[in-house]
Amino acid sequence: MSVPQSQSPSTPALAIEPSLADDPLRACLHVITRLHGRPVSMNALLAGIPLVGDRFKPADFLHAAAFHGYSAQVVKRRLERISNLVLPVTLLLKDGGAVVLTRRLEDGRLE
C-alpha cells in the first residue's frame, strides 16, 4: 500500500483516530471514507445523527453513509459469498464489533 504524500511513512495510512476505537461502526465508516479518498472527520460523521447512547448502531451507519454520498445496506451473508466487486465492506461481528473487509487474498485470507 502506498502512503499518501501528506503523511510520513511512519504513520499508518489508515490508522483509526483513538476516539473512534470505542465506536467500531463509526470507525469503519471513517476508514471507508478514507479508502475512497474522501475522508470525513469524526465530528462530521455525527452530523444529523440523533445518537441514542454513545455508539453508532447499524441504522446510524446507514444514515451517515447516505448523508455522505455512500450506498449501504445491511445484508446477512456468509464471508465466502461476499463478492470482491463490492469491497470494501463493513462486517458486523457477533460481539458487537465491526471491521472493514478490503480484499480477499489468493490463499483465502481476508484483509
mmCIF file with all atom_site columns, C-alpha atoms in Angstrom:
data_model
loop_
_atom_site.group_PDB
_atom_site.id
_atom_site.type_symbol
_atom_site.label_atom_id
_atom_site.label_alt_id
_atom_site.label_comp_id
_atom_site.label_asym_id
_atom_site.label_entity_id
_atom_site.label_seq_id
_atom_site.pdbx_PDB_ins_code
_atom_site.Cartn_x
_atom_site.Cartn_y
_atom_site.Cartn_z
_atom_site.occupancy
_atom_site.B_iso_or_equiv
_atom_site.pdbx_formal_charge
_atom_site.auth_seq_id
_atom_site.auth_comp_id
_atom_site.auth_asym_id
_atom_site.auth_atom_id
_atom_site.pdbx_PDB_model_num
ATOM 1   C CA . MET A 1 1   ? 0.000   0.000   0.000  1.00 0.00 ? 1   MET A CA 1
ATOM 2   C CA . SER A 1 2   ? 1.371   3.419   -0.824 1.00 0.00 ? 2   SER A CA 1
ATOM 3   C CA . VAL A 1 3   ? 1.354   6.169   1.769  1.00 0.00 ? 3   VAL A CA 1
ATOM 4   C CA . PRO A 1 4   ? -0.266  9.450   0.710  1.00 0.00 ? 4   PRO A CA 1
ATOM 5   C CA . GLN A 1 5   ? 2.335   12.190  0.322  1.00 0.00 ? 5   GLN A CA 1
ATOM 6   C CA . SER A 1 6   ? 0.803   14.275  3.101  1.00 0.00 ? 6   SER A CA 1
ATOM 7   C CA . GLN A 1 7   ? 1.664   11.544  5.621  1.00 0.00 ? 7   GLN A CA 1
ATOM 8   C CA . SER A 1 8   ? 5.023   10.369  6.835  1.00 0.00 ? 8   SER A CA 1
ATOM 9   C CA . PRO A 1 9   ? 5.960   6.725   6.149  1.00 0.00 ? 9   PRO A CA 1
ATOM 10  C CA . SER A 1 10  ? 5.886   6.037   9.908  1.00 0.00 ? 10  SER A CA 1
ATOM 11  C CA . THR A 1 11  ? 2.175   6.930   10.108 1.00 0.00 ? 11  THR A CA 1
ATOM 12  C CA . PRO A 1 12  ? -0.157  4.117   9.030  1.00 0.00 ? 12  PRO A CA 1
ATOM 13  C CA . ALA A 1 13  ? -2.290  5.393   6.163  1.00 0.00 ? 13  ALA A CA 1
ATOM 14  C CA . LEU A 1 14  ? -5.494  4.003   7.662  1.00 0.00 ? 14  LEU A CA 1
ATOM 15  C CA . ALA A 1 15  ? -4.853  4.429   11.390 1.00 0.00 ? 15  ALA A CA 1
ATOM 16  C CA . ILE A 1 16  ? -8.073  4.937   13.299 1.00 0.00 ? 16  ILE A CA 1
ATOM 17  C CA . GLU A 1 17  ? -8.350  8.013   15.480 1.00 0.00 ? 17  GLU A CA 1
ATOM 18  C CA . PRO A 1 18  ? -8.166  6.851   19.127 1.00 0.00 ? 18  PRO A CA 1
ATOM 19  C CA . SER A 1 19  ? -11.539 8.418   19.940 1.00 0.00 ? 19  SER A CA 1
ATOM 20  C CA . LEU A 1 20  ? -13.151 6.256   17.250 1.00 0.00 ? 20  LEU A CA 1
ATOM 21  C CA . ALA A 1 21  ? -11.887 2.982   18.699 1.00 0.00 ? 21  ALA A CA 1
ATOM 22  C CA . ASP A 1 22  ? -14.833 2.922   21.128 1.00 0.00 ? 22  ASP A CA 1
ATOM 23  C CA . ASP A 1 23  ? -17.324 3.186   18.260 1.00 0.00 ? 23  ASP A CA 1
ATOM 24  C CA . PRO A 1 24  ? -16.500 0.402   15.780 1.00 0.00 ? 24  PRO A CA 1
ATOM 25  C CA . LEU A 1 25  ? -19.211 1.222   13.217 1.00 0.00 ? 25  LEU A CA 1
ATOM 26  C CA . ARG A 1 26  ? -18.256 4.884   13.088 1.00 0.00 ? 26  ARG A CA 1
ATOM 27  C CA . ALA A 1 27  ? -14.580 3.858   12.876 1.00 0.00 ? 27  ALA A CA 1
ATOM 28  C CA . CYS A 1 28  ? -15.409 1.595   9.918  1.00 0.00 ? 28  CYS A CA 1
ATOM 29  C CA . LEU A 1 29  ? -17.269 4.349   8.093  1.00 0.00 ? 29  LEU A CA 1
ATOM 30  C CA . HIS A 1 30  ? -14.329 6.661   8.775  1.00 0.00 ? 30  HIS A CA 1
ATOM 31  C CA . VAL A 1 31  ? -11.942 4.083   7.244  1.00 0.00 ? 31  VAL A CA 1
ATOM 32  C CA . ILE A 1 32  ? -14.205 3.548   4.215  1.00 0.00 ? 32  ILE A CA 1
ATOM 33  C CA . THR A 1 33  ? -14.344 7.285   3.502  1.00 0.00 ? 33  THR A CA 1
ATOM 34  C CA . ARG A 1 34  ? -10.537 7.369   3.642  1.00 0.00 ? 34  ARG A CA 1
ATOM 35  C CA . LEU A 1 35  ? -10.220 4.334   1.358  1.00 0.00 ? 35  LEU A CA 1
ATOM 36  C CA . HIS A 1 36  ? -12.388 6.131   -1.198 1.00 0.00 ? 36  HIS A CA 1
ATOM 37  C CA . GLY A 1 37  ? -10.211 9.238   -0.965 1.00 0.00 ? 37  GLY A CA 1
ATOM 38  C CA . ARG A 1 38  ? -12.986 11.341  0.572  1.00 0.00 ? 38  ARG A CA 1
ATOM 39  C CA . PRO A 1 39  ? -12.145 11.356  4.301  1.00 0.00 ? 39  PRO A CA 1
ATOM 40  C CA . VAL A 1 40  ? -14.846 12.516  6.674  1.00 0.00 ? 40  VAL A CA 1
ATOM 41  C CA . SER A 1 41  ? -13.935 13.662  10.185 1.00 0.00 ? 41  SER A CA 1
ATOM 42  C CA . MET A 1 42  ? -15.303 12.042  13.323 1.00 0.00 ? 42  MET A CA 1
ATOM 43  C CA . ASN A 1 43  ? -17.499 15.037  14.058 1.00 0.00 ? 43  ASN A CA 1
ATOM 44  C CA . ALA A 1 44  ? -18.808 15.232  10.507 1.00 0.00 ? 44  ALA A CA 1
ATOM 45  C CA . LEU A 1 45  ? -19.898 11.573  10.691 1.00 0.00 ? 45  LEU A CA 1
ATOM 46  C CA . LEU A 1 46  ? -22.188 12.575  13.553 1.00 0.00 ? 46  LEU A CA 1
ATOM 47  C CA . ALA A 1 47  ? -23.932 15.293  11.517 1.00 0.00 ? 47  ALA A CA 1
ATOM 48  C CA . GLY A 1 48  ? -27.670 14.810  11.642 1.00 0.00 ? 48  GLY A CA 1
ATOM 49  C CA . ILE A 1 49  ? -27.446 11.546  13.609 1.00 0.00 ? 49  ILE A CA 1
ATOM 50  C CA . PRO A 1 50  ? -29.650 11.515  16.721 1.00 0.00 ? 50  PRO A CA 1
ATOM 51  C CA . LEU A 1 51  ? -27.379 9.113   18.635 1.00 0.00 ? 51  LEU A CA 1
ATOM 52  C CA . VAL A 1 52  ? -29.004 7.063   21.350 1.00 0.00 ? 52  VAL A CA 1
ATOM 53  C CA . GLY A 1 53  ? -26.105 6.144   23.594 1.00 0.00 ? 53  GLY A CA 1
ATOM 54  C CA . ASP A 1 54  ? -22.521 6.766   22.629 1.00 0.00 ? 54  ASP A CA 1
ATOM 55  C CA . ARG A 1 55  ? -22.067 4.436   19.638 1.00 0.00 ? 55  ARG A CA 1
ATOM 56  C CA . PHE A 1 56  ? -23.392 4.120   16.097 1.00 0.00 ? 56  PHE A CA 1
ATOM 57  C CA . LYS A 1 57  ? -25.992 1.453   15.579 1.00 0.00 ? 57  LYS A CA 1
ATOM 58  C CA . PRO A 1 58  ? -26.443 -0.113  12.105 1.00 0.00 ? 58  PRO A CA 1
ATOM 59  C CA . ALA A 1 59  ? -29.242 2.355   11.282 1.00 0.00 ? 59  ALA A CA 1
ATOM 60  C CA . ASP A 1 60  ? -26.951 5.262   12.253 1.00 0.00 ? 60  ASP A CA 1
ATOM 61  C CA . PHE A 1 61  ? -24.227 3.865   9.984  1.00 0.00 ? 61  PHE A CA 1
ATOM 62  C CA . LEU A 1 62  ? -26.680 3.650   7.067  1.00 0.00 ? 62  LEU A CA 1
ATOM 63  C CA . HIS A 1 63  ? -27.941 7.182   7.646  1.00 0.00 ? 63  HIS A CA 1
ATOM 64  C CA . ALA A 1 64  ? -24.422 8.666   7.927  1.00 0.00 ? 64  ALA A CA 1
ATOM 65  C CA . ALA A 1 65  ? -23.219 6.735   4.874  1.00 0.00 ? 65  ALA A CA 1
ATOM 66  C CA . ALA A 1 66  ? -26.132 8.031   2.784  1.00 0.00 ? 66  ALA A CA 1
ATOM 67  C CA . PHE A 1 67  ? -25.623 11.570  4.099  1.00 0.00 ? 67  PHE A CA 1
ATOM 68  C CA . HIS A 1 68  ? -22.020 11.468  2.864  1.00 0.00 ? 68  HIS A CA 1
ATOM 69  C CA . GLY A 1 69  ? -22.888 10.005  -0.539 1.00 0.00 ? 69  GLY A CA 1
ATOM 70  C CA . TYR A 1 70  ? -22.360 6.285   0.025  1.00 0.00 ? 70  TYR A CA 1
ATOM 71  C CA . SER A 1 71  ? -24.752 3.467   -0.699 1.00 0.00 ? 71  SER A CA 1
ATOM 72  C CA . ALA A 1 72  ? -25.112 0.970   2.144  1.00 0.00 ? 72  ALA A CA 1
ATOM 73  C CA . GLN A 1 73  ? -27.491 -1.706  3.299  1.00 0.00 ? 73  GLN A CA 1
ATOM 74  C CA . VAL A 1 74  ? -27.487 -4.422  5.931  1.00 0.00 ? 74  VAL A CA 1
ATOM 75  C CA . VAL A 1 75  ? -27.239 -7.873  4.359  1.00 0.00 ? 75  VAL A CA 1
ATOM 76  C CA . LYS A 1 76  ? -26.681 -11.180 6.138  1.00 0.00 ? 76  LYS A CA 1
ATOM 77  C CA . ARG A 1 77  ? -24.220 -13.166 4.037  1.00 0.00 ? 77  ARG A CA 1
ATOM 78  C CA . ARG A 1 78  ? -21.501 -15.773 4.585  1.00 0.00 ? 78  ARG A CA 1
ATOM 79  C CA . LEU A 1 79  ? -17.966 -14.425 4.089  1.00 0.00 ? 79  LEU A CA 1
ATOM 80  C CA . GLU A 1 80  ? -17.288 -16.631 1.080  1.00 0.00 ? 80  GLU A CA 1
ATOM 81  C CA . ARG A 1 81  ? -20.398 -15.207 -0.634 1.00 0.00 ? 81  ARG A CA 1
ATOM 82  C CA . ILE A 1 82  ? -19.198 -11.592 -0.495 1.00 0.00 ? 82  ILE A CA 1
ATOM 83  C CA . SER A 1 83  ? -18.134 -10.557 -3.986 1.00 0.00 ? 83  SER A CA 1
ATOM 84  C CA . ASN A 1 84  ? -14.837 -8.757  -4.471 1.00 0.00 ? 84  ASN A CA 1
ATOM 85  C CA . LEU A 1 85  ? -16.815 -6.302  -6.592 1.00 0.00 ? 85  LEU A CA 1
ATOM 86  C CA . VAL A 1 86  ? -18.487 -4.782  -3.507 1.00 0.00 ? 86  VAL A CA 1
ATOM 87  C CA . LEU A 1 87  ? -15.328 -4.369  -1.411 1.00 0.00 ? 87  LEU A CA 1
ATOM 88  C CA . PRO A 1 88  ? -14.610 -2.591  0.847  1.00 0.00 ? 88  PRO A CA 1
ATOM 89  C CA . VAL A 1 89  ? -17.472 -3.592  3.130  1.00 0.00 ? 89  VAL A CA 1
ATOM 90  C CA . THR A 1 90  ? -18.158 -3.270  6.829  1.00 0.00 ? 90  THR A CA 1
ATOM 91  C CA . LEU A 1 91  ? -18.701 -6.557  8.627  1.00 0.00 ? 91  LEU A CA 1
ATOM 92  C CA . LEU A 1 92  ? -20.815 -6.600  11.784 1.00 0.00 ? 92  LEU A CA 1
ATOM 93  C CA . LEU A 1 93  ? -19.342 -9.018  14.309 1.00 0.00 ? 93  LEU A CA 1
ATOM 94  C CA . LYS A 1 94  ? -21.342 -11.132 16.736 1.00 0.00 ? 94  LYS A CA 1
ATOM 95  C CA . ASP A 1 95  ? -19.613 -9.496  19.716 1.00 0.00 ? 95  ASP A CA 1
ATOM 96  C CA . GLY A 1 96  ? -20.928 -6.056  18.692 1.00 0.00 ? 96  GLY A CA 1
ATOM 97  C CA . GLY A 1 97  ? -17.746 -5.007  16.952 1.00 0.00 ? 97  GLY A CA 1
ATOM 98  C CA . ALA A 1 98  ? -17.225 -4.208  13.301 1.00 0.00 ? 98  ALA A CA 1
ATOM 99  C CA . VAL A 1 99  ? -14.357 -4.397  10.813 1.00 0.00 ? 99  VAL A CA 1
ATOM 100 C CA . VAL A 1 100 ? -13.709 -3.293  7.245  1.00 0.00 ? 100 VAL A CA 1
ATOM 101 C CA . LEU A 1 101 ? -13.034 -6.076  4.741  1.00 0.00 ? 101 LEU A CA 1
ATOM 102 C CA . THR A 1 102 ? -10.865 -4.616  1.988  1.00 0.00 ? 102 THR A CA 1
ATOM 103 C CA . ARG A 1 103 ? -9.797  -7.641  -0.015 1.00 0.00 ? 103 ARG A CA 1
ATOM 104 C CA . ARG A 1 104 ? -9.603  -11.397 -0.271 1.00 0.00 ? 104 ARG A CA 1
ATOM 105 C CA . LEU A 1 105 ? -6.113  -12.763 -0.882 1.00 0.00 ? 105 LEU A CA 1
ATOM 106 C CA . GLU A 1 106 ? -5.443  -15.635 -3.296 1.00 0.00 ? 106 GLU A CA 1
ATOM 107 C CA . ASP A 1 107 ? -4.770  -18.003 -0.394 1.00 0.00 ? 107 ASP A CA 1
ATOM 108 C CA . GLY A 1 108 ? -8.236  -17.267 1.028  1.00 0.00 ? 108 GLY A CA 1
ATOM 109 C CA . ARG A 1 109 ? -7.132  -14.948 3.816  1.00 0.00 ? 109 ARG A CA 1
ATOM 110 C CA . LEU A 1 110 ? -9.069  -11.740 4.329  1.00 0.00 ? 110 LEU A CA 1
ATOM 111 C CA . GLU A 1 111 ? -7.766  -8.230  4.887  1.00 0.00 ? 111 GLU A CA 1
#
